[in-house]
Coordinates of C-alpha atoms in Angstrom, one line a residue:
M1 CA 0.9 30.4 -10.1
N2 CA -0.4 32.0 -7.3
A3 CA -2.0 30.1 -4.7
E4 CA -5.6 30.7 -6.0
R5 CA -4.9 29.2 -9.5
R6 CA -3.1 26.7 -7.6
E7 CA -5.7 25.7 -5.5
R8 CA -7.9 26.2 -8.7
F9 CA -6.2 23.7 -10.5
E10 CA -5.7 21.2 -8.1
R11 CA -9.2 20.9 -7.6
E12 CA -9.7 21.1 -11.3
Q13 CA -6.8 18.3 -11.9
A14 CA -9.3 15.5 -8.4
Q15 CA -12.9 17.0 -10.0
E16 CA -11.3 15.1 -13.4
T17 CA -10.8 12.0 -11.2
L18 CA -13.0 11.0 -9.1
P19 CA -16.6 12.0 -8.7
A20 CA -17.9 13.8 -5.9
P21 CA -17.3 12.6 -2.4
S22 CA -19.9 10.6 -0.7
Y23 CA -19.4 12.8 2.8
P24 CA -19.2 16.5 3.0
D25 CA -15.7 18.7 2.1
L26 CA -13.6 19.8 5.0
P27 CA -14.3 23.6 5.5
A28 CA -12.3 25.7 3.4
A29 CA -9.8 26.7 5.7
R30 CA -8.5 23.0 7.2
M31 CA -8.3 21.9 4.0
E32 CA -5.8 24.9 2.9
A33 CA -3.9 24.2 5.9
R34 CA -3.9 20.0 5.4
R35 CA -3.0 20.9 1.9
R36 CA -0.3 23.5 2.5
H37 CA 1.5 20.3 5.6
L38 CA 1.3 18.3 2.5
L39 CA 2.6 20.0 -0.3
G40 CA 5.7 21.1 1.8
E41 CA 6.2 18.0 3.2
I42 CA 6.0 16.5 -0.1
D43 CA 9.1 19.3 -1.1
R44 CA 11.3 18.6 1.7
Q45 CA 11.4 15.2 1.4
A46 CA 11.8 15.7 -2.5
Q47 CA 15.5 17.9 -1.8
A48 CA 16.4 15.5 1.5
R49 CA 16.5 11.9 -1.4
S50 CA 20.3 12.1 -2.9
P51 CA 20.5 10.6 -6.2
R52 CA 21.1 6.6 -5.6
R53 CA 20.5 3.6 -7.6
A54 CA 20.3 0.4 -6.7
R55 CA 22.2 -2.1 -7.3
R56 CA 20.0 -5.4 -9.5
P57 CA 20.8 -8.4 -7.4
R58 CA 21.6 -12.3 -8.5
R59 CA 19.4 -14.3 -7.0
R60 CA 15.7 -16.0 -7.1
A61 CA 13.0 -13.5 -7.0
V62 CA 9.9 -13.9 -5.3
L63 CA 6.2 -12.0 -5.5
V64 CA 3.8 -12.2 -2.2
L65 CA 0.8 -10.1 -1.8
G66 CA -0.2 -11.3 1.5
A67 CA 0.4 -9.0 5.0
A68 CA 1.9 -12.0 6.1
L69 CA 4.4 -12.7 3.5
A70 CA 5.4 -8.5 3.4
A71 CA 8.9 -9.7 3.5
G72 CA 8.7 -11.4 0.3
A73 CA 6.7 -9.1 -1.5
T74 CA 9.6 -6.6 -0.5
V75 CA 11.5 -8.2 -3.8
V76 CA 9.0 -6.7 -6.6
V77 CA 10.5 -4.3 -9.3
A78 CA 7.9 -1.4 -9.8
G79 CA 9.0 1.5 -11.6
L80 CA 8.2 5.0 -12.9
G81 CA 5.8 4.7 -15.3
S82 CA 6.2 7.9 -17.1
G83 CA 9.3 8.0 -17.3
T84 CA 9.7 12.1 -15.9
S85 CA 12.3 12.4 -13.3
S86 CA 13.5 15.6 -11.0
G87 CA 17.5 14.2 -11.0
P88 CA 19.4 11.5 -12.0
G89 CA 17.6 8.5 -10.3
Q90 CA 15.7 10.7 -8.2
A91 CA 11.7 10.5 -8.5
P92 CA 9.4 13.8 -8.6
P93 CA 7.1 14.9 -6.0
A94 CA 3.7 13.3 -5.5
T95 CA 1.7 14.6 -8.1
A96 CA -1.7 17.1 -6.7
A97 CA -4.0 14.4 -7.7
S98 CA -2.5 11.9 -5.5
V99 CA -2.4 14.0 -2.7
R100 CA -5.9 15.1 -3.4
L101 CA -7.0 11.3 -3.1
L102 CA -4.8 10.4 -1.0
E103 CA -6.5 12.6 1.4
R104 CA -9.8 11.7 0.4
A105 CA -8.9 8.5 1.7
A106 CA -8.2 9.4 4.8
L107 CA -10.7 11.1 5.5
A108 CA -13.0 8.4 4.9
A109 CA -10.7 6.4 7.1
A110 CA -10.8 8.7 9.8
D111 CA -14.8 8.3 10.1
A112 CA -14.8 4.4 9.4
T113 CA -17.2 2.6 12.2
P114 CA -16.6 0.8 14.0
K115 CA -14.6 3.2 16.6
K116 CA -14.3 0.6 19.4
K117 CA -10.5 -0.7 19.8
A118 CA -9.7 -4.6 19.5
H119 CA -9.2 -6.6 22.5
A120 CA -6.5 -9.9 23.3
G121 CA -7.9 -12.7 22.6
Q122 CA -9.9 -11.0 19.5
Y123 CA -9.1 -11.8 15.5
V124 CA -8.3 -9.5 13.1
Y125 CA -10.5 -11.7 10.1
V126 CA -9.7 -10.8 6.5
K127 CA -11.2 -12.4 3.5
T128 CA -9.1 -12.1 0.2
V129 CA -9.1 -13.2 -3.3
G130 CA -7.1 -13.0 -6.4
H131 CA -3.5 -14.2 -7.2
T132 CA 0.4 -13.4 -6.7
S133 CA 2.9 -14.6 -8.9
A134 CA 6.0 -16.0 -8.4
L135 CA 10.0 -17.1 -10.3
S136 CA 11.1 -19.6 -9.0
E137 CA 14.4 -21.8 -10.9
N138 CA 14.0 -24.9 -11.7
Q139 CA 17.2 -28.0 -10.9
D140 CA 18.2 -26.8 -15.1
G141 CA 18.3 -22.9 -14.1
R142 CA 15.5 -22.0 -16.1
T143 CA 13.4 -19.5 -14.8
E144 CA 9.8 -20.6 -13.9
L145 CA 6.3 -18.2 -13.2
L146 CA 4.1 -19.6 -10.8
R147 CA 0.8 -18.9 -9.6
E148 CA -0.8 -18.9 -6.5
N149 CA -4.0 -18.5 -5.4
E150 CA -4.8 -15.7 -3.0
N151 CA -8.6 -16.9 -2.5
L152 CA -8.5 -17.3 1.4
E153 CA -10.0 -16.1 4.8
Q154 CA -7.4 -15.4 7.5
W155 CA -7.8 -15.0 11.4
T156 CA -4.9 -13.6 12.6
S157 CA -5.0 -12.9 16.6
V158 CA -5.0 -8.9 17.4
D159 CA -1.6 -9.3 20.5
G160 CA -0.1 -12.4 18.3
S161 CA -0.5 -14.7 21.6
A162 CA -2.4 -17.3 19.6
S163 CA -1.6 -18.9 16.0
T164 CA -3.1 -17.9 12.7
L165 CA -5.9 -19.8 11.0
Q166 CA -6.3 -19.4 7.9
R167 CA -8.3 -20.9 4.9
E168 CA -8.2 -21.7 1.6
E169 CA -10.9 -23.6 -0.3
G170 CA -12.5 -25.2 2.5
K171 CA -9.2 -26.4 3.8
D172 CA -7.7 -24.9 7.4
S173 CA -4.3 -24.6 8.4
V174 CA -2.6 -23.3 11.2
L175 CA 0.4 -20.9 11.0
R176 CA 2.7 -19.7 14.4
G177 CA 1.7 -16.6 14.9
P178 CA 4.1 -13.1 14.3
E179 CA 7.2 -12.9 17.0
D180 CA 7.6 -10.4 19.4
G181 CA 3.8 -9.1 19.3
G182 CA 4.2 -8.0 15.4
N183 CA 6.1 -6.1 13.5
L184 CA 6.2 -3.5 11.0
G185 CA 6.8 -7.0 8.2
S186 CA 3.9 -9.3 10.4
P187 CA 1.8 -6.9 11.5
T188 CA -0.9 -7.8 14.0
Y189 CA -4.0 -4.8 15.7
A190 CA -1.5 -4.5 19.1
F191 CA 1.6 -3.8 17.3
L192 CA 0.3 -1.0 14.9
A193 CA -0.9 0.7 17.8
T194 CA 1.6 2.1 18.9
L195 CA 2.6 3.3 15.6
P196 CA 2.6 7.0 16.1
T197 CA 0.0 8.6 13.5
D198 CA 1.6 11.4 12.3
S199 CA 2.6 11.1 8.5
R200 CA 5.8 12.3 8.7
G201 CA 6.8 10.3 12.1
L202 CA 5.2 7.3 11.0
L203 CA 6.9 7.9 7.3
R204 CA 10.3 8.3 9.0
L205 CA 9.3 4.7 11.1
I206 CA 8.2 2.8 7.8
R207 CA 11.3 4.1 5.8
E208 CA 14.3 3.7 8.2
D209 CA 12.9 0.0 8.3
A210 CA 12.8 -0.2 4.6
E211 CA 16.3 1.6 4.3
K212 CA 17.7 -1.7 6.2
N213 CA 16.9 -4.2 3.7
H214 CA 16.7 -1.7 0.7
G215 CA 19.1 1.5 1.0
A216 CA 22.7 1.7 -0.3
G217 CA 25.0 -0.9 -0.9
S218 CA 22.1 -3.7 0.0
G219 CA 21.9 -4.8 -3.1
S220 CA 18.1 -4.2 -3.7
T221 CA 16.6 -3.4 -7.1
T222 CA 13.6 -2.2 -5.0
G223 CA 14.8 1.0 -3.4
P224 CA 14.2 2.7 0.6
D225 CA 11.2 4.8 -1.4
Q226 CA 9.3 1.8 -3.5
Q227 CA 9.6 -0.4 -0.4
A228 CA 8.4 2.6 2.2
F229 CA 5.0 2.3 -0.5
V230 CA 4.6 -1.0 -0.4
A231 CA 5.0 -1.3 3.3
I232 CA 2.5 1.0 3.8
G233 CA 0.6 -0.7 1.5
D234 CA 0.5 -3.9 3.0
L235 CA -0.3 -2.2 6.5
L236 CA -3.2 -0.8 5.0
R237 CA -4.4 -4.6 3.9
S238 CA -3.6 -6.7 6.9
G239 CA -6.7 -5.1 8.1
A240 CA -5.5 -4.6 11.5
A241 CA -4.6 -0.7 11.2
G242 CA -7.4 1.3 13.5
P243 CA -9.3 4.3 11.3
E244 CA -6.5 6.8 13.3
L245 CA -3.5 4.8 12.0
T246 CA -5.4 3.9 8.7
A247 CA -5.7 7.7 8.2
A248 CA -2.0 8.4 8.6
L249 CA -0.6 5.7 6.6
Y250 CA -2.4 7.4 3.6
R251 CA -1.5 10.7 4.6
A252 CA 2.6 9.2 5.0
A253 CA 2.2 8.0 1.5
A254 CA 2.1 11.1 0.0
L255 CA 4.6 12.1 1.4
I256 CA 7.0 9.3 -1.3
P257 CA 8.0 10.8 -4.2
G258 CA 7.1 9.5 -7.2
V259 CA 2.8 8.1 -6.4
D260 CA 0.3 9.2 -9.0
V261 CA -2.6 8.1 -10.2
V262 CA -4.1 5.6 -12.6
P263 CA -7.6 6.8 -13.1
D264 CA -9.8 3.7 -14.2
A265 CA -8.2 0.6 -12.4
V266 CA -10.0 -2.9 -11.6
D267 CA -9.8 -5.1 -8.0
A268 CA -9.0 -9.3 -8.2
A269 CA -12.9 -9.3 -7.2
G270 CA -14.6 -7.5 -10.6
R271 CA -14.9 -3.7 -9.3
R272 CA -13.8 -1.0 -11.1
G273 CA -11.6 2.2 -8.6
V274 CA -9.4 5.1 -9.1
A275 CA -5.9 3.8 -8.2
V276 CA -3.4 5.1 -6.1
A277 CA 0.4 4.0 -7.5
R278 CA 4.0 4.0 -7.8
A279 CA 5.6 2.4 -10.3
H280 CA 9.5 1.6 -10.5
A281 CA 11.7 -0.4 -13.0
G282 CA 9.2 -1.5 -15.5
E283 CA 6.1 -2.7 -12.9
R284 CA 3.3 -0.1 -11.5
R285 CA 2.2 -1.4 -8.0
E286 CA -1.4 0.5 -7.7
W287 CA -4.1 0.4 -4.6
I288 CA -7.4 0.8 -6.2
L289 CA -9.9 3.0 -4.0
D290 CA -13.6 2.9 -4.9
A291 CA -13.7 6.0 -7.0
S292 CA -17.2 7.1 -4.8
T293 CA -16.1 6.7 -0.9
A294 CA -12.4 6.0 -1.4
R295 CA -12.2 2.8 0.4
L296 CA -9.2 0.5 -0.3
L297 CA -10.4 -2.1 -2.4
G298 CA -7.4 -3.8 -3.3
E299 CA -4.2 -4.1 -4.9
R300 CA -2.6 -5.5 -8.3
T301 CA 0.9 -5.0 -9.8
V302 CA 1.0 -4.2 -13.8
L303 CA 3.9 -4.8 -15.5
L304 CA 4.8 -1.6 -17.7
E305 CA 7.4 -3.9 -20.1
D306 CA 8.4 -7.5 -21.2
S307 CA 9.9 -8.9 -18.3
A308 CA 10.3 -12.2 -17.4
W309 CA 7.0 -11.9 -15.3
G310 CA 5.4 -11.5 -18.8
E311 CA 4.6 -9.0 -21.4
A312 CA 3.9 -5.7 -20.3
G313 CA 0.2 -5.0 -19.6
A314 CA -0.3 -8.1 -17.9
E315 CA -0.6 -8.2 -14.1
V316 CA 1.7 -9.9 -12.1
S317 CA -0.3 -10.0 -8.8
S318 CA -4.4 -9.0 -8.3
V319 CA -5.2 -9.5 -4.9
A320 CA -9.0 -7.8 -3.6
L321 CA -9.9 -7.4 -0.2
V322 CA -13.6 -9.0 0.2
A323 CA -13.8 -8.4 3.8
V324 CA -12.3 -7.0 7.5
G325 CA -12.9 -7.3 10.4
I326 CA -12.3 -8.2 14.1
V327 CA -14.1 -11.5 15.6
D328 CA -14.3 -12.9 19.1
E329 CA -13.4 -16.3 17.7
R330 CA -11.7 -18.2 15.0
G331 CA -13.6 -19.6 12.3
R332 CA -16.2 -16.8 12.9
T333 CA -16.7 -14.0 10.5
P334 CA -18.1 -10.4 11.2

């Protein structure tokens, strides 16, 4: 397929998935340059991967989606829904439709306001609705599925110097702030401001962190590619990433093998959108985006097959972002 036909094919795929953008497209030359870069990085990423399979650990599994609980989110099993593969144990490159959608999300994020940076003494405010789930083993050895409420508001210190305030059903809880100013598992605005904003370098950093606990020999069933996708989703939902880094996170996700598009998805607030998704081991993790603006609405995990978590098609977890912003004091809203 020559370049012109390939570009036309990709454009038609994207148009079938999304309506026309509410902001102007980039000039043709710039869009072509971005497309070539993203697809080139996808090819290099896919060729560099070795066909490894992670072993399933024998331990209690817990699924959580809050950014402050990102460490628990790593044990989620989530998998390649189409069943396609480019080699033994190896996912194919991200689809053209997902690359296009992620680029739209990146452009929308880069254009987001306000551009003014947060400073020490301020707080990142996030309001969510929805639920997460956990598998717990009882004293008699039986496994129990627990459903946990995620209807809450949270204020996190910009630089991690102050404690976190969490409000759930009108009740306030003060939590210990992130240690050492934050990290990938417990991000603060100040920590995220130190991360690279080129997609390749950013993904390399995130994937190296994922390799520590989900690489070969770790016993993890998640694997570094899936964990990198999970980690990027956690950072996007944290509300602490500025416009430039948010754009870079979306572009980094386009370099992860196995990323695809789900044309129709509904978040925990009942808002309908289109999802960027990655599946692994019987579950699919979805980032739900507004179809018109490409703004992140929320995230959910859907079962692709029956398991201890429930029947195929069930939403194991679904959390919607209702409001995000920077405020001067805990307890205030944007």
